[in-house]
CSV table of C-alpha atoms in Angstrom, one decimal:
chain,number,residue,atom,x,y,z
A,31,UNK,CA,131.9,75.2,94.2
A,32,UNK,CA,135.0,73.3,94.4
A,33,UNK,CA,136.0,70.2,92.3
A,34,UNK,CA,138.2,67.3,93.7
A,35,UNK,CA,140.8,66.9,90.9
A,36,UNK,CA,142.2,63.2,91.0
A,37,UNK,CA,145.4,64.6,90.1
A,38,UNK,CA,145.6,68.0,91.7
A,39,UNK,CA,143.4,67.9,94.8
A,40,UNK,CA,140.4,70.0,95.4
A,41,UNK,CA,140.0,73.3,93.6
A,42,UNK,CA,138.0,76.3,93.1
A,43,UNK,CA,135.4,76.0,90.2
A,44,UNK,CA,137.0,78.6,88.1
A,45,UNK,CA,140.0,76.4,87.3
A,46,UNK,CA,137.7,74.6,85.2
A,47,UNK,CA,136.0,74.7,82.0
A,48,UNK,CA,132.5,73.2,81.5
A,49,UNK,CA,132.5,70.2,78.6
A,50,UNK,CA,129.0,69.3,78.7
A,51,UNK,CA,126.9,66.2,79.2
A,52,UNK,CA,129.1,62.9,79.6
A,53,UNK,CA,126.4,60.4,78.9
A,54,UNK,CA,126.1,60.9,75.2
A,55,UNK,CA,126.9,58.0,72.8
A,56,UNK,CA,128.8,59.3,69.6
A,57,UNK,CA,126.9,57.4,67.1
A,58,UNK,CA,128.5,55.4,64.2
A,59,UNK,CA,129.0,57.6,61.2
A,60,UNK,CA,128.6,54.4,59.2
A,61,UNK,CA,125.4,53.2,60.4
A,62,UNK,CA,122.1,54.0,58.2
A,63,UNK,CA,120.4,56.7,60.3
A,64,UNK,CA,123.8,58.3,60.9
A,65,UNK,CA,122.4,61.5,60.1
A,66,UNK,CA,119.5,61.7,62.4
A,67,UNK,CA,121.7,60.0,65.3
A,68,UNK,CA,124.0,62.6,64.9
A,69,UNK,CA,121.4,65.5,65.0
A,70,UNK,CA,120.5,64.0,68.2
A,71,UNK,CA,124.0,63.6,69.8
A,72,UNK,CA,125.0,67.1,68.8
A,73,UNK,CA,121.7,68.9,69.7
A,74,UNK,CA,119.3,66.8,72.2
A,75,UNK,CA,120.2,66.8,76.1
A,76,UNK,CA,118.2,65.0,78.8
A,77,UNK,CA,119.1,68.0,80.8
A,78,UNK,CA,117.8,66.1,84.2
A,79,UNK,CA,117.1,68.0,87.6
A,80,UNK,CA,119.2,65.6,89.8
A,81,UNK,CA,122.4,63.5,89.3
A,82,UNK,CA,124.4,64.6,86.1
A,83,UNK,CA,127.2,62.9,84.5
A,84,UNK,CA,129.5,65.6,82.7
A,85,UNK,CA,132.7,66.4,81.5
A,86,UNK,CA,134.8,69.2,82.8
A,87,UNK,CA,138.5,70.0,81.9
A,88,UNK,CA,141.0,71.3,84.5
A,89,UNK,CA,142.2,73.8,82.0
A,90,UNK,CA,143.7,76.3,84.9
A,91,UNK,CA,145.6,73.1,86.3
A,92,UNK,CA,146.8,69.7,84.7
A,93,UNK,CA,144.5,70.2,81.8
A,94,UNK,CA,143.2,66.5,82.3
A,95,UNK,CA,139.4,65.8,81.1
A,96,UNK,CA,137.3,64.6,83.9
A,97,UNK,CA,133.9,63.0,84.4
A,98,UNK,CA,132.2,64.5,87.2
A,99,UNK,CA,128.9,63.0,88.6
A,100,UNK,CA,127.2,66.2,90.1
A,101,UNK,CA,123.6,67.0,91.6
A,102,UNK,CA,122.6,70.1,89.7
A,103,UNK,CA,120.1,71.0,92.1
A,104,UNK,CA,122.7,71.7,95.1
A,105,UNK,CA,126.0,71.3,93.3
A,106,UNK,CA,127.0,68.5,95.4
A,107,UNK,CA,129.5,66.6,93.8
A,108,UNK,CA,129.4,62.8,94.1
A,109,UNK,CA,132.3,61.4,91.8
A,110,UNK,CA,135.1,62.8,90.1
A,111,UNK,CA,137.1,60.7,87.7
A,112,UNK,CA,139.7,60.8,84.9
A,113,UNK,CA,137.6,60.6,81.5
A,114,UNK,CA,140.3,58.7,80.0
A,115,UNK,CA,139.1,54.9,79.8
A,116,UNK,CA,135.8,56.0,81.1
A,117,UNK,CA,134.2,57.5,77.8
A,118,UNK,CA,134.1,55.9,74.4
A,119,UNK,CA,137.4,55.1,72.6
A,120,UNK,CA,136.4,57.7,69.7
A,121,UNK,CA,135.9,60.6,72.2
A,122,UNK,CA,139.2,59.6,73.9
A,123,UNK,CA,141.3,59.8,70.5
A,124,UNK,CA,139.8,63.2,69.8
A,125,UNK,CA,141.1,64.9,73.0
A,126,UNK,CA,144.6,63.5,72.2
A,127,UNK,CA,144.7,65.0,69.1
B,37,UNK,CA,87.9,96.9,88.7
B,38,UNK,CA,89.1,99.4,86.1
B,39,UNK,CA,92.1,101.3,87.2
B,40,UNK,CA,92.0,105.3,86.3
B,41,UNK,CA,92.6,108.2,88.2
B,42,UNK,CA,89.1,108.4,89.2
B,43,UNK,CA,89.6,105.0,90.8
B,44,UNK,CA,92.5,106.3,92.9
B,45,UNK,CA,90.7,109.3,93.7
B,46,UNK,CA,87.8,107.6,94.8
B,47,UNK,CA,89.8,104.9,96.9
B,48,UNK,CA,91.5,107.8,98.3
B,49,UNK,CA,88.5,109.3,99.7
B,50,UNK,CA,87.4,105.7,101.0
B,51,UNK,CA,90.7,105.0,102.8
B,52,UNK,CA,92.0,102.4,100.2
B,53,UNK,CA,89.4,99.9,101.6
B,54,UNK,CA,87.6,99.3,98.3
B,55,UNK,CA,90.4,97.7,96.2
B,56,UNK,CA,89.7,94.2,95.2
B,57,UNK,CA,92.1,91.4,94.6
B,58,UNK,CA,93.6,91.7,90.7
B,59,UNK,CA,92.5,88.2,89.9
B,60,UNK,CA,90.4,85.3,91.0
B,61,UNK,CA,91.4,82.4,93.1
B,62,UNK,CA,90.2,80.0,90.5
B,63,UNK,CA,89.7,76.6,91.6
B,64,UNK,CA,90.9,74.1,88.6
B,65,UNK,CA,87.7,72.9,86.2
B,66,UNK,CA,87.4,69.6,84.6
B,67,UNK,CA,88.1,70.5,80.9
B,68,UNK,CA,89.5,73.6,79.3
B,69,UNK,CA,90.0,74.3,75.7
B,70,UNK,CA,93.7,75.3,76.5
B,71,UNK,CA,95.8,74.6,79.5
B,72,UNK,CA,98.9,76.5,79.6
B,73,UNK,CA,101.5,75.1,81.7
B,74,UNK,CA,103.7,77.9,83.6
B,75,UNK,CA,102.4,80.8,85.0
B,76,UNK,CA,105.1,83.1,84.0
B,77,UNK,CA,105.2,86.2,82.0
B,78,UNK,CA,105.2,84.2,78.6
B,79,UNK,CA,102.5,81.8,80.0
B,80,UNK,CA,100.2,84.8,81.2
B,81,UNK,CA,100.7,86.6,78.2
B,82,UNK,CA,99.8,83.7,76.0
B,83,UNK,CA,96.5,83.4,77.8
B,84,UNK,CA,95.6,87.1,77.7
B,85,UNK,CA,96.4,87.1,73.7
B,86,UNK,CA,94.2,83.8,73.4
B,87,UNK,CA,91.5,85.4,75.1
B,88,UNK,CA,92.0,88.9,73.3
B,89,UNK,CA,93.1,88.2,69.8
B,90,UNK,CA,91.7,84.6,69.3
B,91,UNK,CA,88.6,84.9,71.8
B,92,UNK,CA,89.6,81.4,73.3
B,93,UNK,CA,88.6,82.1,77.2
B,94,UNK,CA,88.3,78.6,78.7
B,95,UNK,CA,92.1,78.6,79.2
B,96,UNK,CA,93.6,77.8,82.3
B,97,UNK,CA,97.1,78.8,83.2
B,98,UNK,CA,98.8,76.3,85.8
B,99,UNK,CA,101.6,77.6,87.8
B,100,UNK,CA,103.6,75.5,90.4
B,101,UNK,CA,104.5,78.4,92.8
B,102,UNK,CA,103.0,81.7,92.8
B,103,UNK,CA,102.6,84.1,89.7
B,104,UNK,CA,105.8,86.1,89.5
B,105,UNK,CA,107.9,83.5,91.7
B,106,UNK,CA,110.1,82.3,88.3
B,107,UNK,CA,112.1,84.2,85.7
B,108,UNK,CA,109.5,86.8,85.3
B,109,UNK,CA,110.3,88.2,88.6
B,110,UNK,CA,114.3,87.2,88.1
B,111,UNK,CA,115.5,89.3,85.5
B,112,UNK,CA,117.0,92.6,84.9
B,113,UNK,CA,113.8,94.0,83.1
B,114,UNK,CA,115.4,95.2,80.1
B,115,UNK,CA,113.3,95.7,76.8
B,116,UNK,CA,114.9,96.3,73.4
B,117,UNK,CA,114.8,94.9,69.9
B,118,UNK,CA,118.4,95.3,68.6
B,119,UNK,CA,118.8,92.1,66.9
B,120,UNK,CA,120.9,91.2,63.7
B,121,UNK,CA,119.3,87.9,62.0
B,122,UNK,CA,116.4,88.4,59.8
B,123,UNK,CA,114.6,85.5,62.0
B,124,UNK,CA,114.8,87.6,65.0
B,125,UNK,CA,114.7,91.4,64.4
B,126,UNK,CA,111.1,91.6,63.2
B,127,UNK,CA,109.7,89.3,66.3
B,128,UNK,CA,111.7,91.2,68.7
B,129,UNK,CA,110.3,94.8,67.1
B,130,UNK,CA,106.9,93.4,67.3
B,131,UNK,CA,107.5,92.7,70.9
B,132,UNK,CA,108.8,96.1,71.4
B,133,UNK,CA,105.9,97.6,69.9
B,134,UNK,CA,103.4,95.4,72.0
B,135,UNK,CA,105.7,96.9,75.0
B,136,UNK,CA,104.7,100.6,73.7
B,137,UNK,CA,101.1,99.9,74.0
B,138,UNK,CA,100.9,97.4,76.8
B,139,UNK,CA,99.9,99.5,79.6
B,140,UNK,CA,96.7,100.7,77.6
B,141,UNK,CA,96.2,97.1,76.5
B,142,UNK,CA,96.3,95.6,80.2
B,143,UNK,CA,94.9,98.6,82.1
B,144,UNK,CA,97.9,98.4,84.4
B,145,UNK,CA,100.9,100.3,85.1
B,146,UNK,CA,103.8,98.2,83.7
B,147,UNK,CA,106.4,101.0,84.3
B,148,UNK,CA,107.3,100.8,80.6
B,149,UNK,CA,110.2,103.4,80.5
B,150,UNK,CA,112.0,103.9,77.1
B,151,UNK,CA,114.9,105.4,78.5
B,152,UNK,CA,117.2,104.1,75.8
B,153,UNK,CA,119.8,100.8,75.6
B,154,UNK,CA,123.3,101.7,74.5
B,155,UNK,CA,125.8,99.1,73.7
B,156,UNK,CA,129.6,100.3,73.8
B,157,UNK,CA,132.3,99.5,71.5
B,158,UNK,CA,135.8,99.5,72.4
B,159,UNK,CA,137.5,98.8,69.0
B,160,UNK,CA,137.4,99.6,65.1
B,161,UNK,CA,136.1,96.2,64.4
B,162,UNK,CA,133.6,96.3,67.0
B,163,UNK,CA,132.6,99.7,65.8
B,164,UNK,CA,132.0,98.1,62.4
B,165,UNK,CA,130.1,95.3,63.6
B,166,UNK,CA,127.7,97.8,65.4
B,167,UNK,CA,127.4,100.1,62.5
B,168,UNK,CA,126.4,96.6,60.5
B,169,UNK,CA,123.9,95.9,63.2
B,170,UNK,CA,122.5,99.4,63.5
B,171,UNK,CA,121.9,99.6,59.7
B,172,UNK,CA,120.5,95.9,59.8
B,173,UNK,CA,118.1,97.2,62.3
B,174,UNK,CA,117.0,100.5,60.2
B,175,UNK,CA,116.3,98.3,57.4
B,176,UNK,CA,113.8,96.4,59.3
B,177,UNK,CA,112.4,99.8,60.7
B,178,UNK,CA,113.9,99.6,64.0
B,179,UNK,CA,115.6,102.7,65.3
B,180,UNK,CA,119.2,102.8,65.9
B,181,UNK,CA,122.0,105.5,66.2
B,182,UNK,CA,125.6,105.0,66.0
B,183,UNK,CA,127.3,107.4,68.6
B,184,UNK,CA,130.8,108.6,68.8
B,185,UNK,CA,132.8,109.1,72.1
B,186,UNK,CA,131.5,112.5,72.8
B,187,UNK,CA,127.8,111.4,72.3
B,188,UNK,CA,128.3,108.8,74.8
B,189,UNK,CA,129.8,111.0,77.0
B,190,UNK,CA,127.1,113.5,77.1
B,191,UNK,CA,124.6,110.6,77.6
B,192,UNK,CA,126.6,108.8,80.5
B,193,UNK,CA,129.4,110.5,82.0
B,194,UNK,CA,130.4,108.4,84.7
B,195,UNK,CA,132.0,105.8,82.5
B,196,UNK,CA,135.9,105.0,82.3
B,197,UNK,CA,136.4,106.3,79.0
B,198,UNK,CA,140.1,106.0,79.1
B,199,UNK,CA,140.4,102.7,80.2
B,200,UNK,CA,143.8,101.2,79.2
B,201,UNK,CA,142.5,98.2,77.8
B,202,UNK,CA,139.1,98.8,76.9
B,203,UNK,CA,138.5,102.8,75.7
B,204,UNK,CA,135.1,103.6,75.1
B,205,UNK,CA,134.9,104.6,71.2
B,206,UNK,CA,131.3,104.8,70.8
B,207,UNK,CA,128.1,102.9,71.4
B,208,UNK,CA,124.9,102.0,69.3
B,209,UNK,CA,121.7,103.3,70.9
B,210,UNK,CA,118.3,102.4,70.5
B,211,UNK,CA,116.3,105.0,72.2
B,212,UNK,CA,112.9,103.2,72.2
B,213,UNK,CA,114.5,100.3,74.2
B,214,UNK,CA,114.5,100.6,77.9
B,215,UNK,CA,113.4,98.8,80.8
B,216,UNK,CA,109.7,97.7,82.5
B,217,UNK,CA,108.7,96.7,85.9
B,218,UNK,CA,109.1,92.9,85.9
B,219,UNK,CA,106.5,91.9,88.7
B,220,UNK,CA,104.0,94.3,87.3
B,221,UNK,CA,104.1,92.7,84.1
B,222,UNK,CA,103.6,89.4,85.3
B,223,UNK,CA,100.6,90.9,87.4
B,224,UNK,CA,99.0,93.2,84.8
B,225,UNK,CA,99.0,90.0,82.3
B,226,UNK,CA,97.4,87.9,84.9
B,227,UNK,CA,94.8,90.5,85.8
B,228,UNK,CA,94.1,91.1,82.3
B,229,UNK,CA,93.7,87.2,81.3
B,230,UNK,CA,91.5,86.8,84.3
B,231,UNK,CA,89.3,89.9,83.5
B,232,UNK,CA,88.4,87.9,80.3
B,233,UNK,CA,87.7,84.7,82.0
B,234,UNK,CA,91.0,82.8,82.2
B,235,UNK,CA,91.6,81.0,84.9
B,236,UNK,CA,94.9,81.3,87.0
B,237,UNK,CA,95.5,78.4,89.2
B,238,UNK,CA,98.6,78.8,91.6
B,239,UNK,CA,100.2,76.2,93.4
B,240,UNK,CA,99.2,73.4,90.8
B,241,UNK,CA,102.3,71.6,89.6
B,242,UNK,CA,101.9,69.4,86.4
B,243,UNK,CA,103.2,65.8,87.1
B,244,UNK,CA,102.1,64.1,83.8
B,245,UNK,CA,101.0,64.6,80.1
B,246,UNK,CA,98.2,62.2,79.3
B,247,UNK,CA,98.0,61.4,75.5
B,248,UNK,CA,95.7,59.2,73.4
B,249,UNK,CA,96.7,58.1,70.2
B,250,UNK,CA,99.2,60.5,70.0
B,251,UNK,CA,97.3,63.4,71.0
B,252,UNK,CA,97.1,65.2,74.2
B,253,UNK,CA,93.9,65.1,76.4
B,254,UNK,CA,95.0,66.9,79.8
B,255,UNK,CA,97.4,67.3,82.1
B,256,UNK,CA,97.9,65.1,86.0
B,257,UNK,CA,98.8,67.9,88.4
B,258,UNK,CA,99.0,68.1,92.1
B,259,UNK,CA,95.2,69.0,92.1
B,260,UNK,CA,94.0,66.3,90.0
B,261,UNK,CA,93.6,65.4,86.5
B,262,UNK,CA,92.9,68.7,84.1
B,263,UNK,CA,91.2,68.0,80.6
B,264,UNK,CA,92.3,70.0,77.8
B,265,UNK,CA,91.8,69.9,73.8
B,266,UNK,CA,95.1,72.0,73.8
B,267,UNK,CA,98.1,72.1,75.9
B,268,UNK,CA,100.8,74.8,75.9
B,269,UNK,CA,104.4,74.6,77.7
B,270,UNK,CA,105.9,77.9,78.8
B,271,UNK,CA,108.2,76.4,81.4
B,272,UNK,CA,111.6,78.2,80.8
B,273,UNK,CA,114.3,76.4,83.1
B,274,UNK,CA,112.1,73.4,83.5
B,275,UNK,CA,111.0,73.0,79.7
B,276,UNK,CA,112.9,69.7,79.4
B,277,UNK,CA,111.5,68.3,82.7
B,278,UNK,CA,107.7,69.0,81.5
B,279,UNK,CA,108.5,68.1,77.9
B,280,UNK,CA,110.0,64.8,78.9
B,281,UNK,CA,106.6,63.8,80.6
B,282,UNK,CA,105.4,63.9,76.9
B,283,UNK,CA,108.2,62.0,75.7
B,284,UNK,CA,110.1,64.5,74.0
B,285,UNK,CA,113.9,65.4,74.4
B,286,UNK,CA,114.5,69.1,73.9
B,287,UNK,CA,117.7,70.9,72.4
B,288,UNK,CA,118.1,72.6,75.8
B,289,UNK,CA,120.2,72.6,78.8
B,290,UNK,CA,119.1,74.5,82.1
B,291,UNK,CA,121.8,76.9,83.4
B,292,UNK,CA,121.8,79.7,86.1
B,293,UNK,CA,122.1,83.5,85.5
B,294,UNK,CA,122.7,85.7,88.4
B,295,UNK,CA,121.6,89.5,88.9
B,296,UNK,CA,122.2,92.2,91.1
B,297,UNK,CA,120.8,95.1,92.9
B,298,UNK,CA,122.9,97.9,94.7
B,299,UNK,CA,121.9,100.2,97.2
B,300,UNK,CA,119.9,103.2,96.0
B,301,UNK,CA,121.8,106.2,94.6
B,302,UNK,CA,121.1,109.6,93.1
B,303,UNK,CA,120.7,109.4,89.4
B,304,UNK,CA,123.9,108.2,87.7
B,305,UNK,CA,123.1,105.9,84.6
B,306,UNK,CA,120.7,106.9,82.3
B,307,UNK,CA,119.0,104.1,80.3
B,308,UNK,CA,120.7,100.8,79.9
B,309,UNK,CA,124.3,100.6,79.2
B,310,UNK,CA,126.3,97.4,78.3
B,311,UNK,CA,129.9,97.2,78.0
B,312,UNK,CA,131.4,95.8,74.9
B,313,UNK,CA,134.5,94.3,76.2
B,314,UNK,CA,132.9,92.1,78.8
B,315,UNK,CA,129.5,90.6,79.6
B,316,UNK,CA,128.0,93.3,81.6
B,317,UNK,CA,124.8,95.3,81.6
B,318,UNK,CA,123.7,98.0,83.8
B,319,UNK,CA,120.6,100.2,84.6
B,320,UNK,CA,118.9,102.3,87.5
B,321,UNK,CA,115.6,101.5,88.9
B,322,UNK,CA,113.3,104.1,89.7
B,323,UNK,CA,114.1,103.4,93.3
B,324,UNK,CA,117.8,104.1,92.4
B,325,UNK,CA,119.3,100.8,92.7
B,326,UNK,CA,121.9,100.0,90.0
B,327,UNK,CA,120.4,96.6,88.2
B,328,UNK,CA,123.3,94.9,86.7
B,329,UNK,CA,124.2,91.2,85.3
B,330,UNK,CA,126.6,89.4,83.3
B,331,UNK,CA,127.5,85.8,82.2
B,332,UNK,CA,125.7,82.7,83.1
B,333,UNK,CA,127.5,80.5,85.5
B,334,UNK,CA,128.2,78.3,82.6
B,335,UNK,CA,127.3,74.7,83.6
B,336,UNK,CA,123.9,72.7,83.9
B,337,UNK,CA,121.9,73.8,86.9
B,338,UNK,CA,118.7,73.7,88.6
B,339,UNK,CA,119.6,75.8,91.6
B,340,UNK,CA,118.0,79.3,91.6
B,341,UNK,CA,121.4,80.6,92.9
B,342,UNK,CA,124.6,80.8,91.5
B,343,UNK,CA,128.3,80.3,92.6
B,344,UNK,CA,131.0,83.2,93.4
B,345,UNK,CA,133.4,83.0,90.7
B,346,UNK,CA,130.7,84.5,88.2
B,347,UNK,CA,130.1,87.2,90.8
B,348,UNK,CA,133.6,88.4,90.8
B,349,UNK,CA,133.8,88.1,87.1
B,350,UNK,CA,130.6,90.7,87.0
B,351,UNK,CA,132.5,92.8,89.6
B,352,UNK,CA,135.6,93.1,87.5
B,353,UNK,CA,133.6,93.8,84.4
B,354,UNK,CA,131.7,96.5,86.6
B,355,UNK,CA,134.9,97.9,87.9
B,356,UNK,CA,136.5,98.1,84.1
B,357,UNK,CA,133.4,100.0,82.7
B,358,UNK,CA,132.3,102.1,86.0
B,359,UNK,CA,135.2,102.2,88.5
B,360,UNK,CA,132.6,104.2,90.9
B,361,UNK,CA,130.4,101.3,91.4
B,362,UNK,CA,133.2,99.7,93.7
B,363,UNK,CA,131.8,102.2,96.4
B,364,UNK,CA,128.5,100.9,96.3
B,365,UNK,CA,127.2,98.1,98.5
B,366,UNK,CA,125.2,95.3,97.2
B,367,UNK,CA,121.7,95.1,98.2
B,368,UNK,CA,120.8,91.6,96.9
B,369,UNK,CA,121.3,89.1,94.2
B,370,UNK,CA,119.7,86.2,92.8
B,371,UNK,CA,119.6,83.6,90.1
B,372,UNK,CA,117.2,82.3,87.6
B,373,UNK,CA,116.9,79.0,85.6
B,374,UNK,CA,117.7,79.7,81.7
B,375,UNK,CA,116.4,77.3,79.3
B,376,UNK,CA,119.4,77.8,77.1
B,377,UNK,CA,119.0,76.4,73.6
B,378,UNK,CA,121.5,75.1,71.2
B,379,UNK,CA,121.7,78.1,69.0
B,380,UNK,CA,120.8,80.6,71.4
B,381,UNK,CA,117.1,81.3,69.9
B,382,UNK,CA,113.8,80.4,71.2
B,383,UNK,CA,111.3,77.8,70.0
B,384,UNK,CA,107.5,78.6,69.3
B,385,UNK,CA,105.8,75.7,67.7
B,386,UNK,CA,104.1,72.7,67.6
B,387,UNK,CA,105.5,69.3,68.7
B,388,UNK,CA,105.4,65.6,67.4
B,389,UNK,CA,102.4,65.0,70.0
B,390,UNK,CA,99.1,66.5,68.5
B,391,UNK,CA,97.7,69.4,70.4
B,392,UNK,CA,100.8,69.9,72.5
B,393,UNK,CA,102.7,73.2,71.8
B,394,UNK,CA,106.2,74.4,73.0
B,395,UNK,CA,107.3,77.7,74.0
B,396,UNK,CA,110.8,77.3,75.2
B,397,UNK,CA,114.7,78.1,74.7
B,398,UNK,CA,114.6,82.0,75.6
B,399,UNK,CA,118.2,81.7,77.3
B,400,UNK,CA,118.5,84.8,79.0
B,401,UNK,CA,116.5,87.2,76.7
B,402,UNK,CA,113.0,86.1,77.7
B,403,UNK,CA,111.9,89.2,79.5
B,404,UNK,CA,111.9,91.5,76.7
B,405,UNK,CA,110.3,89.1,74.4
B,406,UNK,CA,107.2,88.4,76.8
B,407,UNK,CA,104.6,90.3,75.0
B,408,UNK,CA,105.5,88.8,71.4
B,409,UNK,CA,106.0,85.2,72.8
B,410,UNK,CA,102.7,85.4,74.1
B,411,UNK,CA,101.3,87.0,70.9
B,412,UNK,CA,102.7,84.5,68.9
B,413,UNK,CA,102.1,81.4,71.1
B,414,UNK,CA,98.6,82.2,71.5
B,415,UNK,CA,98.5,82.5,67.2
B,416,UNK,CA,100.2,79.3,67.1
B,417,UNK,CA,98.1,77.2,69.4
B,418,UNK,CA,94.8,79.0,68.0
B,419,UNK,CA,95.5,78.4,64.5
B,420,UNK,CA,97.7,75.2,64.9
B,421,UNK,CA,100.3,76.9,62.7
B,422,UNK,CA,103.1,79.5,63.6
B,423,UNK,CA,102.3,83.0,62.5
B,424,UNK,CA,105.2,84.6,60.0
B,425,UNK,CA,106.9,86.1,63.0
B,426,UNK,CA,107.6,83.1,64.7
B,427,UNK,CA,107.9,80.8,61.8
B,428,UNK,CA,111.5,80.5,62.0
B,429,UNK,CA,111.2,79.5,66.0
B,430,UNK,CA,111.0,75.7,64.8
B,431,UNK,CA,111.6,73.0,66.7
B,432,UNK,CA,113.1,70.8,64.1
B,433,UNK,CA,115.5,73.4,62.7
B,434,UNK,CA,118.3,71.6,64.4
B,435,UNK,CA,117.7,68.9,61.8
B,436,UNK,CA,116.9,70.9,59.0
B,437,UNK,CA,120.0,73.3,59.4
B,438,UNK,CA,118.1,76.2,59.8
B,439,UNK,CA,119.6,77.3,63.0
B,440,UNK,CA,119.5,80.9,64.4
B,441,UNK,CA,122.8,81.4,65.8
B,442,UNK,CA,123.0,85.2,66.8
B,443,UNK,CA,126.1,84.8,68.3
B,444,UNK,CA,127.8,81.9,66.1
B,445,UNK,CA,129.0,79.9,68.9
B,446,UNK,CA,127.5,76.7,67.7
B,447,UNK,CA,125.8,74.0,69.8
B,448,UNK,CA,127.1,74.9,73.0
B,449,UNK,CA,124.5,76.4,75.3
B,450,UNK,CA,126.9,77.9,77.7
B,451,UNK,CA,128.6,80.2,75.2
B,452,UNK,CA,125.2,81.9,74.1
């Protein structure tokens, strides 16, 4: 499997680190059901057999966080974009810390 | 047909013409007391123990492919009970005890071979950790021996003991661990369950789970609707997909794990040896092939095949531990779908849907657990409550905080 990094070009998967499901919405910590929402956020996954939107980090290259859309049945990559701006503000801030 | 020395001799005289199929080709009936979804090792074992231990014989096992096509035929056949956490140790020890009596129980040669499982350590801190693990095991009544370097050398001479980075200092040995013939385990459980009246229905994929007022009533399949009083899910890598049919989201990701077999050579490795400095384990099959594996590929996958970087990683570990392996050719390699849970431990429990039970989250440790998993799942289904051995394998433990994180990696399935 090769991932086309928007900054570095297409590279082998061993340059990248997998960072999991990118569809998850970080809950509002101040909301009423925050505890239950965080349990779901941390532990539960759709785990679909098909298109999967996921985070990868180009740890062996530019170190950018990427959002990759991949078919987990075939490893065919449909789309790659920089995570900055795509994910929620809270997550992006966490990345920058 | 009962298998015995007499049946072998009789068949030898009759030109091997009288053997009958090991199980019936069953047609699905309209209704069962229990339907097990998934005809892998765990599903078949569950059916066997439902019939044997609880007298529930109106049972169907539904398998979308053929018996043995899933993970029960895609593993490295290792059996052991060298676990550390109090929730795990008694469960896996019960599994090993069931393995020890399995062939007599099933009247089937599963080739259970207690040739020992040796975990190597390469540093002082690792020795301390293994000594602690060994002591924990012995306190729980499990056998464990801490070996020094010379004792390891006597047992497995052809390792790289003086590796510059990872010199072997010793190992933790469980002599009662070993290997079993994985296909025969599936076939043996299938045959034994069938003999007690369980219907094993192959090429029958479940496409929906029907519920009425929060209670399961049956499953939609590619061979029509099958009614059921209770439904047990034992679908390994496809657990999330099947559970989603009942509206459940699981604490599970599916990942692929690759395994390898080399060409056959003369006896080289006694028992199972695991490399303490990397993720690598090797044993030798009775045919002589070296069976080995390493890490999961590390990202979500439903492809029953892996990618090259992990193969390279496994090969590097192999060369670091046993440089002689580099002279062998790889005969074949394969991938299986692991239901990686969020804490690396399994789930055997009821679900929020009445009458629907879940057996999942085995990560890459499911094979050794096959008998106890089936035994405990059968108990849970029959009595509507978990047995003390699987009481900690709760589905809701992630909400209550009672996670069982043997590796301490947190909620990151690709790190377990």
